[in-house]
PDB file of C-alpha atoms and ligand atoms in Angstrom:
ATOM      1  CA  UNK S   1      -8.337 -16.618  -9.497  1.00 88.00           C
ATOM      2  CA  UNK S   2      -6.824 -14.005  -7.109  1.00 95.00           C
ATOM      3  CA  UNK S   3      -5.740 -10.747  -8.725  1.00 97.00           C
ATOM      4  CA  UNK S   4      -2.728 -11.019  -6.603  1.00 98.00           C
ATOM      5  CA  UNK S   5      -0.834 -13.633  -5.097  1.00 98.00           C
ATOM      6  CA  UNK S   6       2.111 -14.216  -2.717  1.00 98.00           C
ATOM      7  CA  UNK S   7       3.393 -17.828  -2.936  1.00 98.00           C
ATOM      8  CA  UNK S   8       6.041 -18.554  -0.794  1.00 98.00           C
ATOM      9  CA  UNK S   9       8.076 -15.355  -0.932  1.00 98.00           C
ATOM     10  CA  UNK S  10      11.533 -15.288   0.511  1.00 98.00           C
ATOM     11  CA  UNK S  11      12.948 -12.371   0.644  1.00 98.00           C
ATOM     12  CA  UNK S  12      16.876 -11.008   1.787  1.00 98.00           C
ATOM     13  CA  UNK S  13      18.812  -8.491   1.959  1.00 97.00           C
ATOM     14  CA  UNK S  14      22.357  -9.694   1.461  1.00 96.00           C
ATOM     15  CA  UNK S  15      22.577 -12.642   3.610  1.00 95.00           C
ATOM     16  CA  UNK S  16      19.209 -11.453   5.950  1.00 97.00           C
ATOM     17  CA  UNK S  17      16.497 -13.671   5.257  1.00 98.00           C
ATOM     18  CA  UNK S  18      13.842 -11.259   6.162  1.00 98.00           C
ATOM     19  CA  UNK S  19      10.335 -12.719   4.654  1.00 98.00           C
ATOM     20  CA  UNK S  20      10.322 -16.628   5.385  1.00 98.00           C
ATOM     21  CA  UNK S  21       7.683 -18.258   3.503  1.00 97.00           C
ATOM     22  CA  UNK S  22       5.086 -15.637   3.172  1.00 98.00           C
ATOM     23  CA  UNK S  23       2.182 -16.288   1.355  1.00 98.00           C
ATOM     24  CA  UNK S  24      -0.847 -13.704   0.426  1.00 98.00           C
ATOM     25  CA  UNK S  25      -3.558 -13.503  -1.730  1.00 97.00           C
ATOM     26  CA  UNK S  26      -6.262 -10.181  -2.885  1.00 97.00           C
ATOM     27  CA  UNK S  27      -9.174 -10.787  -4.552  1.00 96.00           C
ATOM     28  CA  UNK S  28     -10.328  -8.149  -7.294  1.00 96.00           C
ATOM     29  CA  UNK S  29     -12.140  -5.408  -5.557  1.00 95.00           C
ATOM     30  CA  UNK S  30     -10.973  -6.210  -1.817  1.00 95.00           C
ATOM     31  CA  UNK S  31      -8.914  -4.421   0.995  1.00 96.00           C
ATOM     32  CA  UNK S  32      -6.720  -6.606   2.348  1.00 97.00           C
ATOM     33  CA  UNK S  33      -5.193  -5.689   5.882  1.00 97.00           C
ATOM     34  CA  UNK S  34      -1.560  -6.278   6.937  1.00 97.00           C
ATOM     35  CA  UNK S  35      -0.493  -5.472  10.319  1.00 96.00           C
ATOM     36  CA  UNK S  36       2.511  -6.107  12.741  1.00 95.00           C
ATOM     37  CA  UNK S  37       5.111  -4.367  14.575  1.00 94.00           C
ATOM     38  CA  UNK S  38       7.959  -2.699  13.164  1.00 94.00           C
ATOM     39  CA  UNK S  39      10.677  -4.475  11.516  1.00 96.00           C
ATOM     40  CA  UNK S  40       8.576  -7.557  10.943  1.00 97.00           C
ATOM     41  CA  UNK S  41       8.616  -6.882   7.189  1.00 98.00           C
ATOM     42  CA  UNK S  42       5.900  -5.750   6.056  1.00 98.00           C
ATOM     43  CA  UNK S  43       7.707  -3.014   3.829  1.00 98.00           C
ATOM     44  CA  UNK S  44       9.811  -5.952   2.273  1.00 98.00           C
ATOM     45  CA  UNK S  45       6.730  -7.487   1.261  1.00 98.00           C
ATOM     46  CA  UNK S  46       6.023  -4.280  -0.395  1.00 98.00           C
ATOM     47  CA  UNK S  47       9.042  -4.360  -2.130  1.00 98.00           C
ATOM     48  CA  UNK S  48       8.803  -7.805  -3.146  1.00 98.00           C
ATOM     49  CA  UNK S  49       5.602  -7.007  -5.122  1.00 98.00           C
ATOM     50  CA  UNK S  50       6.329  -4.189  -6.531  1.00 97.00           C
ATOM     51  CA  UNK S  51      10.116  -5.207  -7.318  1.00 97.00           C
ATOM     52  CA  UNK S  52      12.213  -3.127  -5.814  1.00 97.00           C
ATOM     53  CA  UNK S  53      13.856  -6.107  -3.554  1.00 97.00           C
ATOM     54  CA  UNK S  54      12.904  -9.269  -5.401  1.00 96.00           C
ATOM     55  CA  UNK S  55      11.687 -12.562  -4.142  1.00 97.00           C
ATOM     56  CA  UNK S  56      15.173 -15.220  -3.801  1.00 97.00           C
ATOM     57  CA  UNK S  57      12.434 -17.461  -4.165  1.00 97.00           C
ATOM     58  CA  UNK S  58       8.311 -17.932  -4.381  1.00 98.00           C
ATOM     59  CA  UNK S  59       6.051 -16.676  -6.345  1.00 98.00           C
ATOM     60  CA  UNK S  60       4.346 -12.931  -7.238  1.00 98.00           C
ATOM     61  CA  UNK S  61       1.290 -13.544  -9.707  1.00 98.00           C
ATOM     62  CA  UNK S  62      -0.843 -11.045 -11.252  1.00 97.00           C
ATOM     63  CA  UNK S  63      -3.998 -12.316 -12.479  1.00 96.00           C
ATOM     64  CA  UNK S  64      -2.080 -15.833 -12.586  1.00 95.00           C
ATOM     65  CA  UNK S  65       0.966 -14.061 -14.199  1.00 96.00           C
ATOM     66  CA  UNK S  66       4.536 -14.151 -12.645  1.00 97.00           C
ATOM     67  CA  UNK S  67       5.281 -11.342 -12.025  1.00 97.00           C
ATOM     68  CA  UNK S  68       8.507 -11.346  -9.999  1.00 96.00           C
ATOM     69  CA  UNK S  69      11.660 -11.853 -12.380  1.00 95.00           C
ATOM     70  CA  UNK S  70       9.743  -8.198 -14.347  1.00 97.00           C
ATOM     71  CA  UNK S  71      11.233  -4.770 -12.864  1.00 97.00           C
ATOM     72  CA  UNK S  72       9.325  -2.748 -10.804  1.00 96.00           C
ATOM     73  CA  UNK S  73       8.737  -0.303 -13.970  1.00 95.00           C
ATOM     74  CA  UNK S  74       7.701  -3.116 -15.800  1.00 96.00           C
ATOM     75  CA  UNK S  75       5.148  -4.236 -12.455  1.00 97.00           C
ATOM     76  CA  UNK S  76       3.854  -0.440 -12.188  1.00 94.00           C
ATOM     77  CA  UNK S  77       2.656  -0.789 -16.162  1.00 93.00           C
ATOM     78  CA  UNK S  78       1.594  -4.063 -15.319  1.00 94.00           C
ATOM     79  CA  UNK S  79      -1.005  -2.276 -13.280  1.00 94.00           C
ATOM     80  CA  UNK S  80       0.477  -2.299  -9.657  1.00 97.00           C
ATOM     81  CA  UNK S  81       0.640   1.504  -7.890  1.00 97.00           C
ATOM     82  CA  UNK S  82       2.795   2.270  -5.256  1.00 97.00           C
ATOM     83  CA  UNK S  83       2.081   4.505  -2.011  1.00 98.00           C
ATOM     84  CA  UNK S  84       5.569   4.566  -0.290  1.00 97.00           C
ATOM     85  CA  UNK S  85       6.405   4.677   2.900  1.00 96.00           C
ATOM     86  CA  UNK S  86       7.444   7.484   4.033  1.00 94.00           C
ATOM     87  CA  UNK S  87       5.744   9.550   1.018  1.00 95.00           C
ATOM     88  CA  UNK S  88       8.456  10.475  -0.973  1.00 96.00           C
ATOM     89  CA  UNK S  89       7.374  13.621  -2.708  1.00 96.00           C
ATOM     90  CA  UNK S  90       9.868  15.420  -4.563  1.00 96.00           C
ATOM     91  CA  UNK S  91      10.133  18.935  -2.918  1.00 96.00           C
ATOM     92  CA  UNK S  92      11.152  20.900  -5.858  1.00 96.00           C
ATOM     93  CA  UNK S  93       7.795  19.461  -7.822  1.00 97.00           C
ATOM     94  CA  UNK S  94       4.557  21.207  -7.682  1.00 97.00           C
ATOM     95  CA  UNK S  95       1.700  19.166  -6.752  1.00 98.00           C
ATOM     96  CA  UNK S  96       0.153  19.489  -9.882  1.00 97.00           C
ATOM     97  CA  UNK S  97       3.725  18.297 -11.487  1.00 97.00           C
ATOM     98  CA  UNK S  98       3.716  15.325  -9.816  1.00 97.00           C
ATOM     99  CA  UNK S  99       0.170  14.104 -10.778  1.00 97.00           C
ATOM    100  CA  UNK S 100       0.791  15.192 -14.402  1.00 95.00           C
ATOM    101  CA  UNK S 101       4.125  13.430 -14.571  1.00 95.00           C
ATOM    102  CA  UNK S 102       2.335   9.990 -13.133  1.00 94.00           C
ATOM    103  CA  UNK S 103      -0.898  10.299 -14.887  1.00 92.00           C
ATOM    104  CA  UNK S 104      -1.709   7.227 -17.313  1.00 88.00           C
ATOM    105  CA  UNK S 105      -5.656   6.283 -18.328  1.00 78.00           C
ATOM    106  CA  UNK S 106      -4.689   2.115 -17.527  1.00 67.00           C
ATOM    107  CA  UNK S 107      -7.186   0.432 -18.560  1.00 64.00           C
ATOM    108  CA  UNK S 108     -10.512   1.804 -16.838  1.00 70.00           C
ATOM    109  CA  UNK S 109      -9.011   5.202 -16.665  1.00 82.00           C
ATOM    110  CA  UNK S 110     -11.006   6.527 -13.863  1.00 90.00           C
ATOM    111  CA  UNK S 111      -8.687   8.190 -11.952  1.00 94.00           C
ATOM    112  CA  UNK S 112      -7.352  11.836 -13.307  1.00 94.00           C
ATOM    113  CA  UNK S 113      -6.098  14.624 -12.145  1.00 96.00           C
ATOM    114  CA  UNK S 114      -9.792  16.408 -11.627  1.00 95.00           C
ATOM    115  CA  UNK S 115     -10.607  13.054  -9.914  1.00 95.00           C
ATOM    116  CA  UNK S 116      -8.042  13.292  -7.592  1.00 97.00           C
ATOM    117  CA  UNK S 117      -8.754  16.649  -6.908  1.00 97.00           C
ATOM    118  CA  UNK S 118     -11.899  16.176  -6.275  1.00 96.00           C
ATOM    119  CA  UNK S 119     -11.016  13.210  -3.700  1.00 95.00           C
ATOM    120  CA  UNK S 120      -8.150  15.921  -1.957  1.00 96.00           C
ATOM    121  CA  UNK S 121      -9.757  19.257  -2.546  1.00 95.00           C
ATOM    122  CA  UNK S 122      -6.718  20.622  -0.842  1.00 95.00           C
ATOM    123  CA  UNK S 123      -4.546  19.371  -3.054  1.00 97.00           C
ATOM    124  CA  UNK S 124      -6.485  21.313  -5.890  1.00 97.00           C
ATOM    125  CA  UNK S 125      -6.097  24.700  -3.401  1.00 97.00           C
ATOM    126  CA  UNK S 126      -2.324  23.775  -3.172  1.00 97.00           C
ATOM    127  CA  UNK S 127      -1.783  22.467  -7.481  1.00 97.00           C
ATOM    128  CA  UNK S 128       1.136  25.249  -7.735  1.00 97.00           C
ATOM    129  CA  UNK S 129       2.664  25.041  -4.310  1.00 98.00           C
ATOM    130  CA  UNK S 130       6.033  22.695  -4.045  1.00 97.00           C
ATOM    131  CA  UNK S 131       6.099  19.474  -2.800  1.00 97.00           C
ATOM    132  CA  UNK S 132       8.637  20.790   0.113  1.00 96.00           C
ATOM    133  CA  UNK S 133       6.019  23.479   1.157  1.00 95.00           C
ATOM    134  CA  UNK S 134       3.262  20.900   2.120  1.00 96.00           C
ATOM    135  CA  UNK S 135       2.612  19.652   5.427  1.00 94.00           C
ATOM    136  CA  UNK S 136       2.574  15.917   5.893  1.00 94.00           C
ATOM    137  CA  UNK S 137      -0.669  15.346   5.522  1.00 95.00           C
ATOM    138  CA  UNK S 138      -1.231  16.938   1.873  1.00 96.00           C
ATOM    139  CA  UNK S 139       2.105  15.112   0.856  1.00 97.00           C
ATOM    140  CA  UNK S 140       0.068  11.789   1.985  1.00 97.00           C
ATOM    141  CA  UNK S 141      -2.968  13.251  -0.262  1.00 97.00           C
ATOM    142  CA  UNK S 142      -0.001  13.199  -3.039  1.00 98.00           C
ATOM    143  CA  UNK S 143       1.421  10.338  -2.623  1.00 98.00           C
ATOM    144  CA  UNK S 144      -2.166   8.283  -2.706  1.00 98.00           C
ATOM    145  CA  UNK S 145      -2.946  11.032  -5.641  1.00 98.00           C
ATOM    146  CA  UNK S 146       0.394  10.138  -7.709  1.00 97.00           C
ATOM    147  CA  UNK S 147      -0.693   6.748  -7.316  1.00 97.00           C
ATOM    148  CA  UNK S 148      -4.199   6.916  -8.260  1.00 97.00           C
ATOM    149  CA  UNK S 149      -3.905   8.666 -11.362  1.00 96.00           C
ATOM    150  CA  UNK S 150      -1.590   5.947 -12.945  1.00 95.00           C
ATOM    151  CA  UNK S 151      -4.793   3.894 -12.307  1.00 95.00           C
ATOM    152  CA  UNK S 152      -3.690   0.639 -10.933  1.00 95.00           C
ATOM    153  CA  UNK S 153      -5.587  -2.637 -10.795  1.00 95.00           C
ATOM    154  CA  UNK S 154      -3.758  -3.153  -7.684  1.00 97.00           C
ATOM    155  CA  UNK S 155      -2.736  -0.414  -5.101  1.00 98.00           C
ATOM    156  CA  UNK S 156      -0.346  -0.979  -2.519  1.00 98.00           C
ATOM    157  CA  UNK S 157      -0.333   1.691   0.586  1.00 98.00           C
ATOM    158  CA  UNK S 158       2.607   1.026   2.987  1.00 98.00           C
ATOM    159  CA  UNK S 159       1.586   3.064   6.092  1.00 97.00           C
ATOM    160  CA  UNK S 160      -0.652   5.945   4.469  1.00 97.00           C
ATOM    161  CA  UNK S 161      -1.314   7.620   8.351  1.00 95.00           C
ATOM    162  CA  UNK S 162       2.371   7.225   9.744  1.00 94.00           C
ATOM    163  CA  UNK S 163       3.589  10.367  11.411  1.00 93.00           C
ATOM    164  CA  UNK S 164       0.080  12.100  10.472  1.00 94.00           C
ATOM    165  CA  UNK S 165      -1.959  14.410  13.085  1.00 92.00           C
ATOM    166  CA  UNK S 166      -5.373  13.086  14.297  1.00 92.00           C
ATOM    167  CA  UNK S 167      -7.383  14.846  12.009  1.00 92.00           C
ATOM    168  CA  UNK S 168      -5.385  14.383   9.356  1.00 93.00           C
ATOM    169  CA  UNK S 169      -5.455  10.310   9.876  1.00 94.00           C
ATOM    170  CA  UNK S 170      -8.935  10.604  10.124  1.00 93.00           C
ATOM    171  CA  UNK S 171      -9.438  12.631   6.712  1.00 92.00           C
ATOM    172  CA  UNK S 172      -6.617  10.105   5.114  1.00 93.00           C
ATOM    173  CA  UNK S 173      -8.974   6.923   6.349  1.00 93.00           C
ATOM    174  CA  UNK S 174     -12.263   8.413   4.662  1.00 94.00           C
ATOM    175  CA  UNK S 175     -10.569   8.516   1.269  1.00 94.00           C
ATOM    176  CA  UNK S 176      -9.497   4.935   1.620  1.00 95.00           C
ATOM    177  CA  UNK S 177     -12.916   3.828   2.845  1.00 94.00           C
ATOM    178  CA  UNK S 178     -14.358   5.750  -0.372  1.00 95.00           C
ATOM    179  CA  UNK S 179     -11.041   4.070  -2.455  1.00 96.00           C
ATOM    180  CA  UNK S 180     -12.667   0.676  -0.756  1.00 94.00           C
ATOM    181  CA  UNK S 181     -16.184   1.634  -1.844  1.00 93.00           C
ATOM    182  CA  UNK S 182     -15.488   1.885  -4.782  1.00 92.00           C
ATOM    183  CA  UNK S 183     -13.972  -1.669  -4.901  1.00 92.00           C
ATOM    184  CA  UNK S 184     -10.334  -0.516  -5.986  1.00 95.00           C
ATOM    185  CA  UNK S 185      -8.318  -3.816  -4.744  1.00 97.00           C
ATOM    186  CA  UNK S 186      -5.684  -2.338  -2.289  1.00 97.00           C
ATOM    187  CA  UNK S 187      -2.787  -4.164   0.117  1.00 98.00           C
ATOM    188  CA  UNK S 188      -3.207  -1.875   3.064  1.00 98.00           C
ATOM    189  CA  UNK S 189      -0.072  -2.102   5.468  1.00 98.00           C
ATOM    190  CA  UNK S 190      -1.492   0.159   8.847  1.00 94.00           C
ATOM    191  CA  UNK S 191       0.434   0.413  12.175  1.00 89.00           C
ATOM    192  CA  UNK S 192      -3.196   1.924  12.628  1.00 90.00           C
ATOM    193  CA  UNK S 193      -5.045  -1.010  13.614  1.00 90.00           C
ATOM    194  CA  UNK S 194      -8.451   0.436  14.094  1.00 90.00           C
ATOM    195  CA  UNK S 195      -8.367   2.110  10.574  1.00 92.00           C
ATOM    196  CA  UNK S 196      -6.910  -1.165   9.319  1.00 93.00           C
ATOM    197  CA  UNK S 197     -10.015  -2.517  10.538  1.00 91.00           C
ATOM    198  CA  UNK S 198     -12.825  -0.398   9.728  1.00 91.00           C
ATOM    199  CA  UNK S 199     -11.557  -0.881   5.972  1.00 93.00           C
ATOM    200  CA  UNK S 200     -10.613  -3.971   5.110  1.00 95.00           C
ATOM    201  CA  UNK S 201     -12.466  -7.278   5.096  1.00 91.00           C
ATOM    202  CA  UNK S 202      -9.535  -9.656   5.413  1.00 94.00           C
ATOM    203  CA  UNK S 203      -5.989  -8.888   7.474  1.00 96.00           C
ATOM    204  CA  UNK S 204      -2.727 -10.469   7.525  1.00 97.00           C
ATOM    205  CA  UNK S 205      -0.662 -10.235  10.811  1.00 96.00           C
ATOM    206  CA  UNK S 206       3.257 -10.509  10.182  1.00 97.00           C
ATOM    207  CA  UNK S 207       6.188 -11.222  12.921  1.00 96.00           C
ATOM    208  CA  UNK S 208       9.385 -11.807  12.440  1.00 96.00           C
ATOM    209  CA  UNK S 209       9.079 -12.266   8.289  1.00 97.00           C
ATOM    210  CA  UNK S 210       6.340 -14.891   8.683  1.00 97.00           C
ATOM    211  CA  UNK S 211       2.540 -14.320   8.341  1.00 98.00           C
ATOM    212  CA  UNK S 212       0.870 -15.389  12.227  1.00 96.00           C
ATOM    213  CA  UNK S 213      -2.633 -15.269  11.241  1.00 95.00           C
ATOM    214  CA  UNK S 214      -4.775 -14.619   8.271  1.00 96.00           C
ATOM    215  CA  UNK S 215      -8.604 -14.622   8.048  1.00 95.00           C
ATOM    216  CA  UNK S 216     -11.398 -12.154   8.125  1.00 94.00           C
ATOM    217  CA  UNK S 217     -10.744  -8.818   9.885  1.00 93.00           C
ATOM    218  CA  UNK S 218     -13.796  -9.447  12.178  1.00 91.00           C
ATOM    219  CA  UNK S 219     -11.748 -12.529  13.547  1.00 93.00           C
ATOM    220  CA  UNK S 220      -8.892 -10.337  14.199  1.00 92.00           C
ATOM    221  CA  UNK S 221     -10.622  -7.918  16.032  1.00 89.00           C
ATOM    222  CA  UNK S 222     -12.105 -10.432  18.339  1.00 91.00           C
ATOM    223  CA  UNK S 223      -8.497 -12.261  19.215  1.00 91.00           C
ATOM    224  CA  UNK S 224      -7.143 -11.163  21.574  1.00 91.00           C
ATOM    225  CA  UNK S 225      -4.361 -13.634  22.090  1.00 91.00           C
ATOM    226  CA  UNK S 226      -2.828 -12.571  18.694  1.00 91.00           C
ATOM    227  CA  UNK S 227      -3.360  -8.813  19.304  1.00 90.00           C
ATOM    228  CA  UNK S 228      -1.811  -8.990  22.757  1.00 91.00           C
ATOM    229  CA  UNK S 229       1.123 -11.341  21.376  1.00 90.00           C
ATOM    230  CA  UNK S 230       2.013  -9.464  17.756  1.00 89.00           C
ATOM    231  CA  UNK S 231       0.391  -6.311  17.619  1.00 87.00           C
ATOM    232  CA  UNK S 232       0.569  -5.277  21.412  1.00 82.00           C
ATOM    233  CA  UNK S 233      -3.094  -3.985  21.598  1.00 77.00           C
TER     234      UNK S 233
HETATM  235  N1  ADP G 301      17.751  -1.992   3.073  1.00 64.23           N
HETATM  236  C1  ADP G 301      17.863  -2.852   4.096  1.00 64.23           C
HETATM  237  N2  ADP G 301      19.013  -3.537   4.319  1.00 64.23           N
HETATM  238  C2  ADP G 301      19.122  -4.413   5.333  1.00 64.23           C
HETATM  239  N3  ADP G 301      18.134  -4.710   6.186  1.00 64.23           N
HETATM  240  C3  ADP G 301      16.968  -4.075   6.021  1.00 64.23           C
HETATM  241  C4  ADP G 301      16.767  -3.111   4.979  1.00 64.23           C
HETATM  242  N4  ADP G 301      15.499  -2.643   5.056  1.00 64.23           N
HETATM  243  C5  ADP G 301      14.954  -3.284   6.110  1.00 64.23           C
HETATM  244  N5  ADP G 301      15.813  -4.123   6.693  1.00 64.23           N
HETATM  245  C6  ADP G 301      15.524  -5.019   7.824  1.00 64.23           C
HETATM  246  O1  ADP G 301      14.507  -5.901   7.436  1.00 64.23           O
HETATM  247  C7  ADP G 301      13.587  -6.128   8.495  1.00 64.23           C
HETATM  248  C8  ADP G 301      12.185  -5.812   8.030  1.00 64.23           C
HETATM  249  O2  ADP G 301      12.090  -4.431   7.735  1.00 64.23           O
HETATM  250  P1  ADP G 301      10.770  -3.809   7.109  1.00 64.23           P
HETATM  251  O3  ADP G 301      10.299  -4.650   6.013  1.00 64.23           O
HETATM  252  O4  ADP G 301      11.079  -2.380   6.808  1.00 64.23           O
HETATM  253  O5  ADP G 301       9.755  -3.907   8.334  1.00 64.23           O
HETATM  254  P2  ADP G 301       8.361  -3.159   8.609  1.00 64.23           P
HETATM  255  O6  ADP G 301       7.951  -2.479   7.362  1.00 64.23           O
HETATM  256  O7  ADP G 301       7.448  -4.241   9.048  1.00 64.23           O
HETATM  257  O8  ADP G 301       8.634  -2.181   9.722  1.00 64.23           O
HETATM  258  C9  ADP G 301      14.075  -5.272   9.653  1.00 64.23           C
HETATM  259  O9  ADP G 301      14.816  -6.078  10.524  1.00 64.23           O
HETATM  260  C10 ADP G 301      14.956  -4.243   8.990  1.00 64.23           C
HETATM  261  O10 ADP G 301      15.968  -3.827   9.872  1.00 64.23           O
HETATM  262 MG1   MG G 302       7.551  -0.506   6.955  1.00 64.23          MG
END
């Protein structure tokens, strides 16, 4: 059984029918890839697992559980973590404040503050500095951080690198290739293909709310016709 599942998933907002049909699936301890231009809706899907716009219709199962008539506080509990896009760190919270307010042991209860700390040192040099006063890059850390310590069974990352300095992307990729070692099972939406690649086994490429290919990453890397037509690489 997949841990998670898309079946179907149509998605609007007010009369736009944004995802058409799109189906998914993440098996326990996997990186799954999804990839596409902007505006193809790959943030709706997002927000169709996690609740905040929910399915019209389809399916979202959790270990063979709907999932998608729950709320999206009832989903987080449920054991799915959200990395936003876009961040969202609150910038009158210290770092350490936001981790403490998210943390919850789940049910392996790896993931801590230390742990986190230990993933980001910089975050640990920063604990008492405010959320506004970080660059972009430790509000990334923060945001994967806030995540990790509610330790999810799922984690979904909706453009981790966006807006990020070279360095900084490539310091945000090693912790999600360690997060992938150690076989936490993540949905990773990247406008960053080559990162998207080097970390997941399987990818997803949307356009236009529909999925255009699925199958193993390796495959993707090695068509060109669907690079060249959706991705423009
Ligand atoms: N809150 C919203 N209300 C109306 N339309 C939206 C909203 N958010 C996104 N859209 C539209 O939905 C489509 C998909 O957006 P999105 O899922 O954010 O794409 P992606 O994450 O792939 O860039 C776009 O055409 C976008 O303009
Ligand atoms: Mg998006």
């Amino acid at each position: 059984m997949s841990l998670l599942e898309l079946v179907d998933v149509h998605t609007y907002y007010g009369e736009s029918h944004i995802l058409q049909g799109v189906s998914l699936s993440l098996q326990a301890g996997e990186v799954v890839a999804v990839v596409g231009r902007n505006g193809v809706g790959k943030t709706t899907m997002i927000r169709s697992i996690i609740g905040f716009t929910p399915p019209r219709r389809g399916k979202v199962l959790l270990e063979g559980r709907e999932i998608q008539q729950l709320s999206p506080e009832r989903r987080s509990r449920l054991g799915i973590g959200l990395v936003p896009q876009g961040r969202r760190i609150f910038p009158s919270l210290t770092v350490l404040e936001h981790l403490k307010l998210a943390a919850r042991p789940g049910t392996d209860g790896h993931w801590t503050v230390a742990e986190v700390f230990k993933l980001f040192p910089r975050l640990a040099e920063r604990q008492q500095h405010f959320g506004g006063q970080l660059s972009g890059g430790e509000q990334q850390m923060l945001a994967i951080g806030r995540a990790l310590v509610t330790n999810p069974r799922v984690l979904l990352m909706d453009e981790p690198t966006e807006g990020l300095a070279p360095l900084i992307v490539e310091e945000v990729g090693k912790a999600i290739q360690l997060l992938a070692e150690r076989e936490l099972s993540i949905i990773l939406v990247e406008q960053n293909l080559p990162l998207a690649l080097r970390v997941s086994r399987s990818a997803y490429v949307m356009s236009k709310g529909v999925v255009v290919f699925r199958g193993e990453t390796a495959e993707l890397a090695r068509n060109e016709e669907i690079r060249h037509q959706h991705l423009g690489v």
